[in-house]
Amino acid sequence: MANVTITVNGKSESREVEDRTLLVHFLRDHLGLTGTHVGCDTSQCGACVVHMDGIAVKSCTVLAAAADGAEVVTIEGLADGDELHPMQAAFREHHGLQCGFCTPGMIMTAVDMVQRHGGNLDEKTVRHELEGNYCRCTGYHNIVKAILDASGKMGGVQQAAE
Amino acid sequence: MYETTYHRPGSVAEAASLFSSTGDAAYFSGGHTLLPTMKARLAAPANLIDLRNIPDLKGIQASGDSVTIGAATTHAEVAASNDVAGAIAPLAALAGSIGDPAVRHVGTMGGSVANNDPAADYPAAVLALAGTVHTNKREIAADDYFTGLFSTALEEGEIVTKVAFKVPETSGYAKFRNPASRYPMAGVFVAKHKDGSVRVAVTGAGNDGVFRWNAAEEALSGNFSADALKGLSVDASGIMSDIHGSAPYRAHLVGVMAGRAVANLGTLTMD
Ligand SMILES: Cc1cc2nc3c(=O)[nH]c(=O)nc-3n(C[C@H](O)[C@H](O)[C@H](O)COP(=O)(O)OP(=O)(O)OC[C@H]3O[C@@H](n4cnc5c(N)ncnc54)[C@H](O)[C@@H]3O)c2cc1C
Ligand code: FES
Ligand code: FES
């Protein structure tokens, strides 16, 4: 067994778990944070994407024990109280989801994308960088629209904060 | 996935001694090959020895003659490195083309080179750029390192610490990706070195994994242009055949990718 302490959405969480526990199961089964989904369990689909130490990772392919000491942000950690994160708001505005299964991973991937590229995202880059996130419903068009819209707004937020 | 015990050593020496003392163990870097293999129960090491937090295995150094990349350096770090892009642009682009952004944030150069998947990108760069694989015991020239499908000259418990890539006069990489897995079905790294020698390494296609295409090297040594490759084809008998493509199809792709790599020096050309 491994004693694992991970700061999740700003709160330090310690659990004793089996060494083989995946980060996604630590989040879902041990912390009850079921916003992070398991779509494939084979590292392909991106439904499980969370941020670990500030970058997007597939939490079905990270061991909880290897994340000991890390800071993790999940979809539950994005909104500010009742106010949606600009990326969440843009997905709602642009109908970037249908069944919603892929959405947590899409949004975490999208926020990471904007953080790396700043306001300089174009459609080609967005489509290319969604390579590891599968959506079986939307056909991606509205997801791409939502990310481009939010990228402008998030860029503005970052600049205002500086 | 079967039960396992996770270890996080702080140094290369500690990792190696854990490997020998625990018996049934596997090194664990990004885990982006090993964990999927363990989930499929194709591997079940009783101990995992995590290398990613060992400072000696991290980082990138560039000099005029070589670019040295620590084994635990992620694909994203290589892709974003100005040192790598400045010295060998196609190498940075290659790292930036592996998998997807989340895979690149975690997967490492050393894991890829140790694993030697016949469809992996890095082995082509190591071989074409006359790389030297440094381990905790010795230095191995690329020509002696890759020994077949998923097999290398590494001995039991030996750790890849870094790989030194020779800075060429010019180089290029082109790959045709499997539309589903996105791994190369044929990837060709072409390098013209400062001593005038030419190396052409092919990944994704060979029955025995990455290989040097000698006929293309000879043709390019006389005339380093895509024209020199016209009419040349690789012998299909050593080429992989599976549901994604027959050996003659892949052999043809190798020729096309080699031509594209030479026509687009200094870049990565895809699809
Ligand atoms: C969805 C997906 C898409 C991918 N697409 C591509 C692609 O397009 N092209 C491509 O090339 N790769 C691709 N990969 C593979 C990816 O690049 C892996 O990260 C890489 O092959 C292995 O690196 P790792 O650090 O994850 O190694 P690990 O999984 O940790 O280890 C792999 C093997 O190497 C051994 N090992 C690790 N480090 C060392 C070391 N320093 N010394 C000795 N042995 C060591 C381990 O014991 C294990 O056997 C993809 C992976 C995924 C999940
Ligand atoms: S559940 Fe992790 S990538 Fe699909
Ligand atoms: S909205 Fe259903 S999978 Fe994307």
PDB file of N, CA and C in Angstrom, chain A residues 59-148:
ATOM      1  N   SER A  59      -5.299  10.908 -16.824  1.00  0.00           N
ATOM      2  CA  SER A  59      -5.191  10.384 -15.459  1.00  0.00           C
ATOM      3  C   SER A  59      -5.415   8.880 -15.391  1.00  0.00           C
ATOM      4  N   CYS A  60      -5.834   8.264 -16.516  1.00  0.00           N
ATOM      5  CA  CYS A  60      -5.931   6.798 -16.536  1.00  0.00           C
ATOM      6  C   CYS A  60      -4.561   6.183 -16.792  1.00  0.00           C
ATOM      7  N   THR A  61      -3.565   7.021 -17.075  1.00  0.00           N
ATOM      8  CA  THR A  61      -2.242   6.500 -17.394  1.00  0.00           C
ATOM      9  C   THR A  61      -1.189   7.160 -16.509  1.00  0.00           C
ATOM     10  N   VAL A  62      -1.601   7.502 -15.295  1.00  0.00           N
ATOM     11  CA  VAL A  62      -0.691   8.025 -14.279  1.00  0.00           C
ATOM     12  C   VAL A  62      -1.008   7.261 -12.997  1.00  0.00           C
ATOM     13  N   LEU A  63      -0.004   6.787 -12.307  1.00  0.00           N
ATOM     14  CA  LEU A  63      -0.248   6.126 -11.031  1.00  0.00           C
ATOM     15  C   LEU A  63      -0.455   7.178  -9.950  1.00  0.00           C
ATOM     16  N   ALA A  64      -1.420   6.931  -9.059  1.00  0.00           N
ATOM     17  CA  ALA A  64      -1.623   7.847  -7.941  1.00  0.00           C
ATOM     18  C   ALA A  64      -0.325   7.978  -7.139  1.00  0.00           C
ATOM     19  N   ALA A  65       0.372   6.867  -6.946  1.00  0.00           N
ATOM     20  CA  ALA A  65       1.618   6.909  -6.170  1.00  0.00           C
ATOM     21  C   ALA A  65       2.658   7.797  -6.835  1.00  0.00           C
ATOM     22  N   ALA A  66       2.657   7.818  -8.178  1.00  0.00           N
ATOM     23  CA  ALA A  66       3.620   8.660  -8.895  1.00  0.00           C
ATOM     24  C   ALA A  66       3.209  10.128  -8.823  1.00  0.00           C
ATOM     25  N   ALA A  67       1.934  10.386  -8.510  1.00  0.00           N
ATOM     26  CA  ALA A  67       1.453  11.766  -8.392  1.00  0.00           C
ATOM     27  C   ALA A  67       1.561  12.272  -6.955  1.00  0.00           C
ATOM     28  N   ASP A  68       2.108  11.452  -6.050  1.00  0.00           N
ATOM     29  CA  ASP A  68       2.264  11.869  -4.652  1.00  0.00           C
ATOM     30  C   ASP A  68       3.027  13.197  -4.599  1.00  0.00           C
ATOM     31  N   GLY A  69       2.468  14.176  -3.917  1.00  0.00           N
ATOM     32  CA  GLY A  69       3.131  15.480  -3.803  1.00  0.00           C
ATOM     33  C   GLY A  69       2.733  16.460  -4.890  1.00  0.00           C
ATOM     34  N   ALA A  70       1.942  16.001  -5.858  1.00  0.00           N
ATOM     35  CA  ALA A  70       1.590  16.877  -6.983  1.00  0.00           C
ATOM     36  C   ALA A  70       0.360  17.718  -6.662  1.00  0.00           C
ATOM     37  N   GLU A  71       0.147  18.722  -7.495  1.00  0.00           N
ATOM     38  CA  GLU A  71      -1.090  19.515  -7.446  1.00  0.00           C
ATOM     39  C   GLU A  71      -1.929  19.131  -8.647  1.00  0.00           C
ATOM     40  N   VAL A  72      -3.165  18.739  -8.377  1.00  0.00           N
ATOM     41  CA  VAL A  72      -4.051  18.299  -9.449  1.00  0.00           C
ATOM     42  C   VAL A  72      -5.279  19.206  -9.492  1.00  0.00           C
ATOM     43  N   VAL A  73      -5.674  19.571 -10.703  1.00  0.00           N
ATOM     44  CA  VAL A  73      -6.934  20.301 -10.873  1.00  0.00           C
ATOM     45  C   VAL A  73      -7.837  19.454 -11.757  1.00  0.00           C
ATOM     46  N   THR A  74      -9.082  19.258 -11.313  1.00  0.00           N
ATOM     47  CA  THR A  74     -10.058  18.499 -12.096  1.00  0.00           C
ATOM     48  C   THR A  74     -11.146  19.461 -12.569  1.00  0.00           C
ATOM     49  N   ILE A  75     -12.064  18.928 -13.348  1.00  0.00           N
ATOM     50  CA  ILE A  75     -13.168  19.751 -13.861  1.00  0.00           C
ATOM     51  C   ILE A  75     -13.934  20.414 -12.700  1.00  0.00           C
ATOM     52  N   GLU A  76     -13.977  19.736 -11.542  1.00  0.00           N
ATOM     53  CA  GLU A  76     -14.712  20.309 -10.394  1.00  0.00           C
ATOM     54  C   GLU A  76     -14.019  21.557  -9.852  1.00  0.00           C
ATOM     55  N   GLY A  77     -12.740  21.733 -10.205  1.00  0.00           N
ATOM     56  CA  GLY A  77     -11.981  22.845  -9.633  1.00  0.00           C
ATOM     57  C   GLY A  77     -11.928  24.082 -10.510  1.00  0.00           C
ATOM     58  N   LEU A  78     -12.623  24.062 -11.639  1.00  0.00           N
ATOM     59  CA  LEU A  78     -12.481  25.190 -12.573  1.00  0.00           C
ATOM     60  C   LEU A  78     -13.377  26.381 -12.246  1.00  0.00           C
ATOM     61  N   ALA A  79     -14.612  26.091 -11.911  1.00  0.00           N
ATOM     62  CA  ALA A  79     -15.560  27.197 -11.702  1.00  0.00           C
ATOM     63  C   ALA A  79     -15.195  27.976 -10.442  1.00  0.00           C
ATOM     64  N   ASP A  80     -15.585  29.250 -10.431  1.00  0.00           N
ATOM     65  CA  ASP A  80     -15.368  30.083  -9.250  1.00  0.00           C
ATOM     66  C   ASP A  80     -16.725  30.200  -8.558  1.00  0.00           C
ATOM     67  N   GLY A  81     -17.003  29.300  -7.608  1.00  0.00           N
ATOM     68  CA  GLY A  81     -18.329  29.270  -6.987  1.00  0.00           C
ATOM     69  C   GLY A  81     -19.379  28.949  -8.041  1.00  0.00           C
ATOM     70  N   ASP A  82     -20.364  29.834  -8.187  1.00  0.00           N
ATOM     71  CA  ASP A  82     -21.418  29.610  -9.176  1.00  0.00           C
ATOM     72  C   ASP A  82     -21.022  30.109 -10.559  1.00  0.00           C
ATOM     73  N   GLU A  83     -19.903  30.783 -10.619  1.00  0.00           N
ATOM     74  CA  GLU A  83     -19.530  31.372 -11.908  1.00  0.00           C
ATOM     75  C   GLU A  83     -18.655  30.399 -12.695  1.00  0.00           C
ATOM     76  N   LEU A  84     -19.155  30.019 -13.877  1.00  0.00           N
ATOM     77  CA  LEU A  84     -18.416  29.066 -14.699  1.00  0.00           C
ATOM     78  C   LEU A  84     -17.093  29.674 -15.165  1.00  0.00           C
ATOM     79  N   HIS A  85     -16.099  28.803 -15.330  1.00  0.00           N
ATOM     80  CA  HIS A  85     -14.846  29.206 -15.971  1.00  0.00           C
ATOM     81  C   HIS A  85     -15.173  29.629 -17.407  1.00  0.00           C
ATOM     82  N   PRO A  86     -14.455  30.595 -17.984  1.00  0.00           N
ATOM     83  CA  PRO A  86     -14.763  31.041 -19.356  1.00  0.00           C
ATOM     84  C   PRO A  86     -14.834  29.875 -20.356  1.00  0.00           C
ATOM     85  N   MET A  87     -14.028  28.834 -20.156  1.00  0.00           N
ATOM     86  CA  MET A  87     -14.075  27.692 -21.094  1.00  0.00           C
ATOM     87  C   MET A  87     -15.380  26.925 -20.912  1.00  0.00           C
ATOM     88  N   GLN A  88     -15.808  26.739 -19.669  1.00  0.00           N
ATOM     89  CA  GLN A  88     -17.093  26.054 -19.442  1.00  0.00           C
ATOM     90  C   GLN A  88     -18.240  26.867 -20.038  1.00  0.00           C
ATOM     91  N   ALA A  89     -18.187  28.187 -19.801  1.00  0.00           N
ATOM     92  CA  ALA A  89     -19.252  29.058 -20.308  1.00  0.00           C
ATOM     93  C   ALA A  89     -19.297  28.992 -21.833  1.00  0.00           C
ATOM     94  N   ALA A  90     -18.125  28.945 -22.476  1.00  0.00           N
ATOM     95  CA  ALA A  90     -18.090  28.907 -23.943  1.00  0.00           C
ATOM     96  C   ALA A  90     -18.632  27.583 -24.471  1.00  0.00           C
ATOM     97  N   PHE A  91     -18.356  26.485 -23.789  1.00  0.00           N
ATOM     98  CA  PHE A  91     -18.916  25.192 -24.227  1.00  0.00           C
ATOM     99  C   PHE A  91     -20.443  25.242 -24.146  1.00  0.00           C
ATOM    100  N   ARG A  92     -20.967  25.887 -23.110  1.00  0.00           N
ATOM    101  CA  ARG A  92     -22.425  25.991 -22.996  1.00  0.00           C
ATOM    102  C   ARG A  92     -22.980  26.894 -24.097  1.00  0.00           C
ATOM    103  N   GLU A  93     -22.359  28.037 -24.251  1.00  0.00           N
ATOM    104  CA  GLU A  93     -22.809  29.034 -25.226  1.00  0.00           C
ATOM    105  C   GLU A  93     -22.837  28.459 -26.652  1.00  0.00           C
ATOM    106  N   HIS A  94     -21.791  27.703 -27.000  1.00  0.00           N
ATOM    107  CA  HIS A  94     -21.649  27.227 -28.388  1.00  0.00           C
ATOM    108  C   HIS A  94     -22.164  25.804 -28.589  1.00  0.00           C
ATOM    109  N   HIS A  95     -22.840  25.255 -27.613  1.00  0.00           N
ATOM    110  CA  HIS A  95     -23.320  23.870 -27.704  1.00  0.00           C
ATOM    111  C   HIS A  95     -22.170  22.923 -28.015  1.00  0.00           C
ATOM    112  N   GLY A  96     -21.103  23.044 -27.257  1.00  0.00           N
ATOM    113  CA  GLY A  96     -19.925  22.201 -27.486  1.00  0.00           C
ATOM    114  C   GLY A  96     -20.065  20.819 -26.876  1.00  0.00           C
ATOM    115  N   LEU A  97     -21.275  20.414 -26.569  1.00  0.00           N
ATOM    116  CA  LEU A  97     -21.477  19.071 -26.021  1.00  0.00           C
ATOM    117  C   LEU A  97     -22.871  18.579 -26.343  1.00  0.00           C
ATOM    118  N   GLN A  98     -22.989  17.259 -26.399  1.00  0.00           N
ATOM    119  CA  GLN A  98     -24.322  16.660 -26.504  1.00  0.00           C
ATOM    120  C   GLN A  98     -24.527  15.741 -25.304  1.00  0.00           C
ATOM    121  N   CYS A  99     -23.977  14.514 -25.341  1.00  0.00           N
ATOM    122  CA  CYS A  99     -24.179  13.647 -24.169  1.00  0.00           C
ATOM    123  C   CYS A  99     -23.338  14.107 -22.981  1.00  0.00           C
ATOM    124  N   GLY A 100     -22.234  14.795 -23.255  1.00  0.00           N
ATOM    125  CA  GLY A 100     -21.420  15.350 -22.171  1.00  0.00           C
ATOM    126  C   GLY A 100     -20.342  14.438 -21.633  1.00  0.00           C
ATOM    127  N   PHE A 101     -20.248  13.235 -22.171  1.00  0.00           N
ATOM    128  CA  PHE A 101     -19.277  12.298 -21.588  1.00  0.00           C
ATOM    129  C   PHE A 101     -17.839  12.763 -21.790  1.00  0.00           C
ATOM    130  N   CYS A 102     -17.550  13.290 -22.963  1.00  0.00           N
ATOM    131  CA  CYS A 102     -16.167  13.688 -23.264  1.00  0.00           C
ATOM    132  C   CYS A 102     -15.833  15.058 -22.678  1.00  0.00           C
ATOM    133  N   THR A 103     -16.873  15.785 -22.242  1.00  0.00           N
ATOM    134  CA  THR A 103     -16.734  17.213 -21.965  1.00  0.00           C
ATOM    135  C   THR A 103     -15.709  17.571 -20.877  1.00  0.00           C
ATOM    136  N   PRO A 104     -15.676  16.864 -19.740  1.00  0.00           N
ATOM    137  CA  PRO A 104     -14.664  17.245 -18.734  1.00  0.00           C
ATOM    138  C   PRO A 104     -13.238  17.187 -19.299  1.00  0.00           C
ATOM    139  N   GLY A 105     -12.948  16.115 -20.044  1.00  0.00           N
ATOM    140  CA  GLY A 105     -11.606  15.978 -20.630  1.00  0.00           C
ATOM    141  C   GLY A 105     -11.358  17.021 -21.702  1.00  0.00           C
ATOM    142  N   MET A 106     -12.404  17.306 -22.494  1.00  0.00           N
ATOM    143  CA  MET A 106     -12.277  18.330 -23.539  1.00  0.00           C
ATOM    144  C   MET A 106     -11.941  19.679 -22.898  1.00  0.00           C
ATOM    145  N   ILE A 107     -12.651  20.014 -21.836  1.00  0.00           N
ATOM    146  CA  ILE A 107     -12.470  21.335 -21.224  1.00  0.00           C
ATOM    147  C   ILE A 107     -11.089  21.424 -20.557  1.00  0.00           C
ATOM    148  N   MET A 108     -10.659  20.369 -19.881  1.00  0.00           N
ATOM    149  CA  MET A 108      -9.338  20.419 -19.240  1.00  0.00           C
ATOM    150  C   MET A 108      -8.231  20.506 -20.298  1.00  0.00           C
ATOM    151  N   THR A 109      -8.417  19.782 -21.415  1.00  0.00           N
ATOM    152  CA  THR A 109      -7.457  19.855 -22.526  1.00  0.00           C
ATOM    153  C   THR A 109      -7.457  21.259 -23.121  1.00  0.00           C
ATOM    154  N   ALA A 110      -8.663  21.817 -23.273  1.00  0.00           N
ATOM    155  CA  ALA A 110      -8.792  23.127 -23.900  1.00  0.00           C
ATOM    156  C   ALA A 110      -8.147  24.220 -23.036  1.00  0.00           C
ATOM    157  N   VAL A 111      -8.334  24.147 -21.723  1.00  0.00           N
ATOM    158  CA  VAL A 111      -7.738  25.156 -20.845  1.00  0.00           C
ATOM    159  C   VAL A 111      -6.209  25.063 -20.922  1.00  0.00           C
ATOM    160  N   ASP A 112      -5.689  23.837 -20.929  1.00  0.00           N
ATOM    161  CA  ASP A 112      -4.242  23.629 -21.057  1.00  0.00           C
ATOM    162  C   ASP A 112      -3.734  24.207 -22.381  1.00  0.00           C
ATOM    163  N   MET A 113      -4.507  23.986 -23.436  1.00  0.00           N
ATOM    164  CA  MET A 113      -4.132  24.478 -24.763  1.00  0.00           C
ATOM    165  C   MET A 113      -4.008  26.004 -24.752  1.00  0.00           C
ATOM    166  N   VAL A 114      -5.002  26.668 -24.176  1.00  0.00           N
ATOM    167  CA  VAL A 114      -4.980  28.136 -24.137  1.00  0.00           C
ATOM    168  C   VAL A 114      -3.822  28.607 -23.254  1.00  0.00           C
ATOM    169  N   GLN A 115      -3.582  27.900 -22.154  1.00  0.00           N
ATOM    170  CA  GLN A 115      -2.471  28.308 -21.287  1.00  0.00           C
ATOM    171  C   GLN A 115      -1.134  28.212 -22.021  1.00  0.00           C
ATOM    172  N   ARG A 116      -0.972  27.216 -22.893  1.00  0.00           N
ATOM    173  CA  ARG A 116       0.298  27.080 -23.617  1.00  0.00           C
ATOM    174  C   ARG A 116       0.421  28.033 -24.789  1.00  0.00           C
ATOM    175  N   HIS A 117      -0.712  28.314 -25.460  1.00  0.00           N
ATOM    176  CA  HIS A 117      -0.633  29.135 -26.676  1.00  0.00           C
ATOM    177  C   HIS A 117      -1.060  30.574 -26.440  1.00  0.00           C
ATOM    178  N   GLY A 118      -1.584  30.882 -25.261  1.00  0.00           N
ATOM    179  CA  GLY A 118      -2.093  32.226 -25.030  1.00  0.00           C
ATOM    180  C   GLY A 118      -3.245  32.509 -25.971  1.00  0.00           C
ATOM    181  N   GLY A 119      -3.395  33.749 -26.384  1.00  0.00           N
ATOM    182  CA  GLY A 119      -4.506  34.110 -27.270  1.00  0.00           C
ATOM    183  C   GLY A 119      -4.230  33.785 -28.731  1.00  0.00           C
ATOM    184  N   ASN A 120      -3.108  33.101 -29.021  1.00  0.00           N
ATOM    185  CA  ASN A 120      -2.706  32.917 -30.422  1.00  0.00           C
ATOM    186  C   ASN A 120      -3.253  31.652 -31.070  1.00  0.00           C
ATOM    187  N   LEU A 121      -4.340  31.124 -30.550  1.00  0.00           N
ATOM    188  CA  LEU A 121      -4.860  29.880 -31.112  1.00  0.00           C
ATOM    189  C   LEU A 121      -5.603  30.141 -32.411  1.00  0.00           C
ATOM    190  N   ASP A 122      -5.375  29.269 -33.394  1.00  0.00           N
ATOM    191  CA  ASP A 122      -6.210  29.317 -34.591  1.00  0.00           C
ATOM    192  C   ASP A 122      -6.896  27.965 -34.756  1.00  0.00           C
ATOM    193  N   GLU A 123      -7.827  27.902 -35.691  1.00  0.00           N
ATOM    194  CA  GLU A 123      -8.642  26.700 -35.814  1.00  0.00           C
ATOM    195  C   GLU A 123      -7.798  25.460 -36.096  1.00  0.00           C
ATOM    196  N   LYS A 124      -6.793  25.602 -36.936  1.00  0.00           N
ATOM    197  CA  LYS A 124      -5.964  24.460 -37.303  1.00  0.00           C
ATOM    198  C   LYS A 124      -5.260  23.898 -36.072  1.00  0.00           C
ATOM    199  N   THR A 125      -4.706  24.802 -35.268  1.00  0.00           N
ATOM    200  CA  THR A 125      -4.003  24.360 -34.066  1.00  0.00           C
ATOM    201  C   THR A 125      -4.963  23.657 -33.109  1.00  0.00           C
ATOM    202  N   VAL A 126      -6.148  24.235 -32.929  1.00  0.00           N
ATOM    203  CA  VAL A 126      -7.120  23.630 -32.004  1.00  0.00           C
ATOM    204  C   VAL A 126      -7.461  22.222 -32.463  1.00  0.00           C
ATOM    205  N   ARG A 127      -7.773  22.068 -33.752  1.00  0.00           N
ATOM    206  CA  ARG A 127      -8.142  20.736 -34.247  1.00  0.00           C
ATOM    207  C   ARG A 127      -6.984  19.760 -34.069  1.00  0.00           C
ATOM    208  N   HIS A 128      -5.782  20.212 -34.354  1.00  0.00           N
ATOM    209  CA  HIS A 128      -4.620  19.337 -34.229  1.00  0.00           C
ATOM    210  C   HIS A 128      -4.400  18.936 -32.766  1.00  0.00           C
ATOM    211  N   GLU A 129      -4.549  19.884 -31.873  1.00  0.00           N
ATOM    212  CA  GLU A 129      -4.263  19.597 -30.458  1.00  0.00           C
ATOM    213  C   GLU A 129      -5.382  18.815 -29.776  1.00  0.00           C
ATOM    214  N   LEU A 130      -6.513  18.650 -30.466  1.00  0.00           N
ATOM    215  CA  LEU A 130      -7.582  17.803 -29.915  1.00  0.00           C
ATOM    216  C   LEU A 130      -7.384  16.337 -30.317  1.00  0.00           C
ATOM    217  N   GLU A 131      -6.207  16.052 -30.860  1.00  0.00           N
ATOM    218  CA  GLU A 131      -5.911  14.711 -31.363  1.00  0.00           C
ATOM    219  C   GLU A 131      -6.162  13.616 -30.317  1.00  0.00           C
ATOM    220  N   GLY A 132      -5.908  13.913 -29.060  1.00  0.00           N
ATOM    221  CA  GLY A 132      -6.042  12.891 -28.021  1.00  0.00           C
ATOM    222  C   GLY A 132      -7.368  12.935 -27.285  1.00  0.00           C
ATOM    223  N   ASN A 133      -8.359  13.638 -27.817  1.00  0.00           N
ATOM    224  CA  ASN A 133      -9.677  13.727 -27.179  1.00  0.00           C
ATOM    225  C   ASN A 133     -10.758  13.346 -28.172  1.00  0.00           C
ATOM    226  N   TYR A 134     -11.481  12.271 -27.857  1.00  0.00           N
ATOM    227  CA  TYR A 134     -12.509  11.808 -28.781  1.00  0.00           C
ATOM    228  C   TYR A 134     -13.891  12.259 -28.319  1.00  0.00           C
ATOM    229  N   CYS A 135     -14.688  12.732 -29.272  1.00  0.00           N
ATOM    230  CA  CYS A 135     -16.094  13.000 -29.011  1.00  0.00           C
ATOM    231  C   CYS A 135     -16.895  12.177 -30.002  1.00  0.00           C
ATOM    232  N   ARG A 136     -17.842  11.398 -29.491  1.00  0.00           N
ATOM    233  CA  ARG A 136     -18.642  10.540 -30.381  1.00  0.00           C
ATOM    234  C   ARG A 136     -19.937  11.218 -30.801  1.00  0.00           C
ATOM    235  N   CYS A 137     -20.209  12.424 -30.277  1.00  0.00           N
ATOM    236  CA  CYS A 137     -21.495  13.061 -30.572  1.00  0.00           C
ATOM    237  C   CYS A 137     -21.404  14.268 -31.494  1.00  0.00           C
ATOM    238  N   THR A 138     -20.569  15.214 -31.152  1.00  0.00           N
ATOM    239  CA  THR A 138     -20.745  16.559 -31.717  1.00  0.00           C
ATOM    240  C   THR A 138     -20.183  16.759 -33.110  1.00  0.00           C
ATOM    241  N   GLY A 139     -19.228  15.933 -33.531  1.00  0.00           N
ATOM    242  CA  GLY A 139     -18.554  16.218 -34.785  1.00  0.00           C
ATOM    243  C   GLY A 139     -17.503  17.307 -34.635  1.00  0.00           C
ATOM    244  N   TYR A 140     -17.240  17.719 -33.415  1.00  0.00           N
ATOM    245  CA  TYR A 140     -16.143  18.626 -33.048  1.00  0.00           C
ATOM    246  C   TYR A 140     -16.339  20.109 -33.407  1.00  0.00           C
ATOM    247  N   HIS A 141     -17.181  20.419 -34.403  1.00  0.00           N
ATOM    248  CA  HIS A 141     -17.240  21.817 -34.860  1.00  0.00           C
ATOM    249  C   HIS A 141     -17.501  22.791 -33.719  1.00  0.00           C
ATOM    250  N   ASN A 142     -18.512  22.474 -32.903  1.00  0.00           N
ATOM    251  CA  ASN A 142     -18.875  23.419 -31.848  1.00  0.00           C
ATOM    252  C   ASN A 142     -17.860  23.413 -30.700  1.00  0.00           C
ATOM    253  N   ILE A 143     -17.167  22.300 -30.543  1.00  0.00           N
ATOM    254  CA  ILE A 143     -16.092  22.266 -29.541  1.00  0.00           C
ATOM    255  C   ILE A 143     -14.984  23.236 -29.963  1.00  0.00           C
ATOM    256  N   VAL A 144     -14.641  23.178 -31.246  1.00  0.00           N
ATOM    257  CA  VAL A 144     -13.583  24.059 -31.757  1.00  0.00           C
ATOM    258  C   VAL A 144     -14.010  25.526 -31.613  1.00  0.00           C
ATOM    259  N   LYS A 145     -15.274  25.804 -31.966  1.00  0.00           N
ATOM    260  CA  LYS A 145     -15.785  27.179 -31.834  1.00  0.00           C
ATOM    261  C   LYS A 145     -15.686  27.660 -30.385  1.00  0.00           C
ATOM    262  N   ALA A 146     -16.088  26.788 -29.470  1.00  0.00           N
ATOM    263  CA  ALA A 146     -16.081  27.162 -28.049  1.00  0.00           C
ATOM    264  C   ALA A 146     -14.653  27.463 -27.587  1.00  0.00           C
ATOM    265  N   ILE A 147     -13.703  26.638 -27.992  1.00  0.00           N
ATOM    266  CA  ILE A 147     -12.321  26.841 -27.534  1.00  0.00           C
ATOM    267  C   ILE A 147     -11.769  28.155 -28.096  1.00  0.00           C
ATOM    268  N   LEU A 148     -12.057  28.418 -29.372  1.00  0.00           N
ATOM    269  CA  LEU A 148     -11.547  29.662 -29.967  1.00  0.00           C
ATOM    270  C   LEU A 148     -12.153  30.876 -29.272  1.00  0.00           C
TER     271      LEU A 148
END
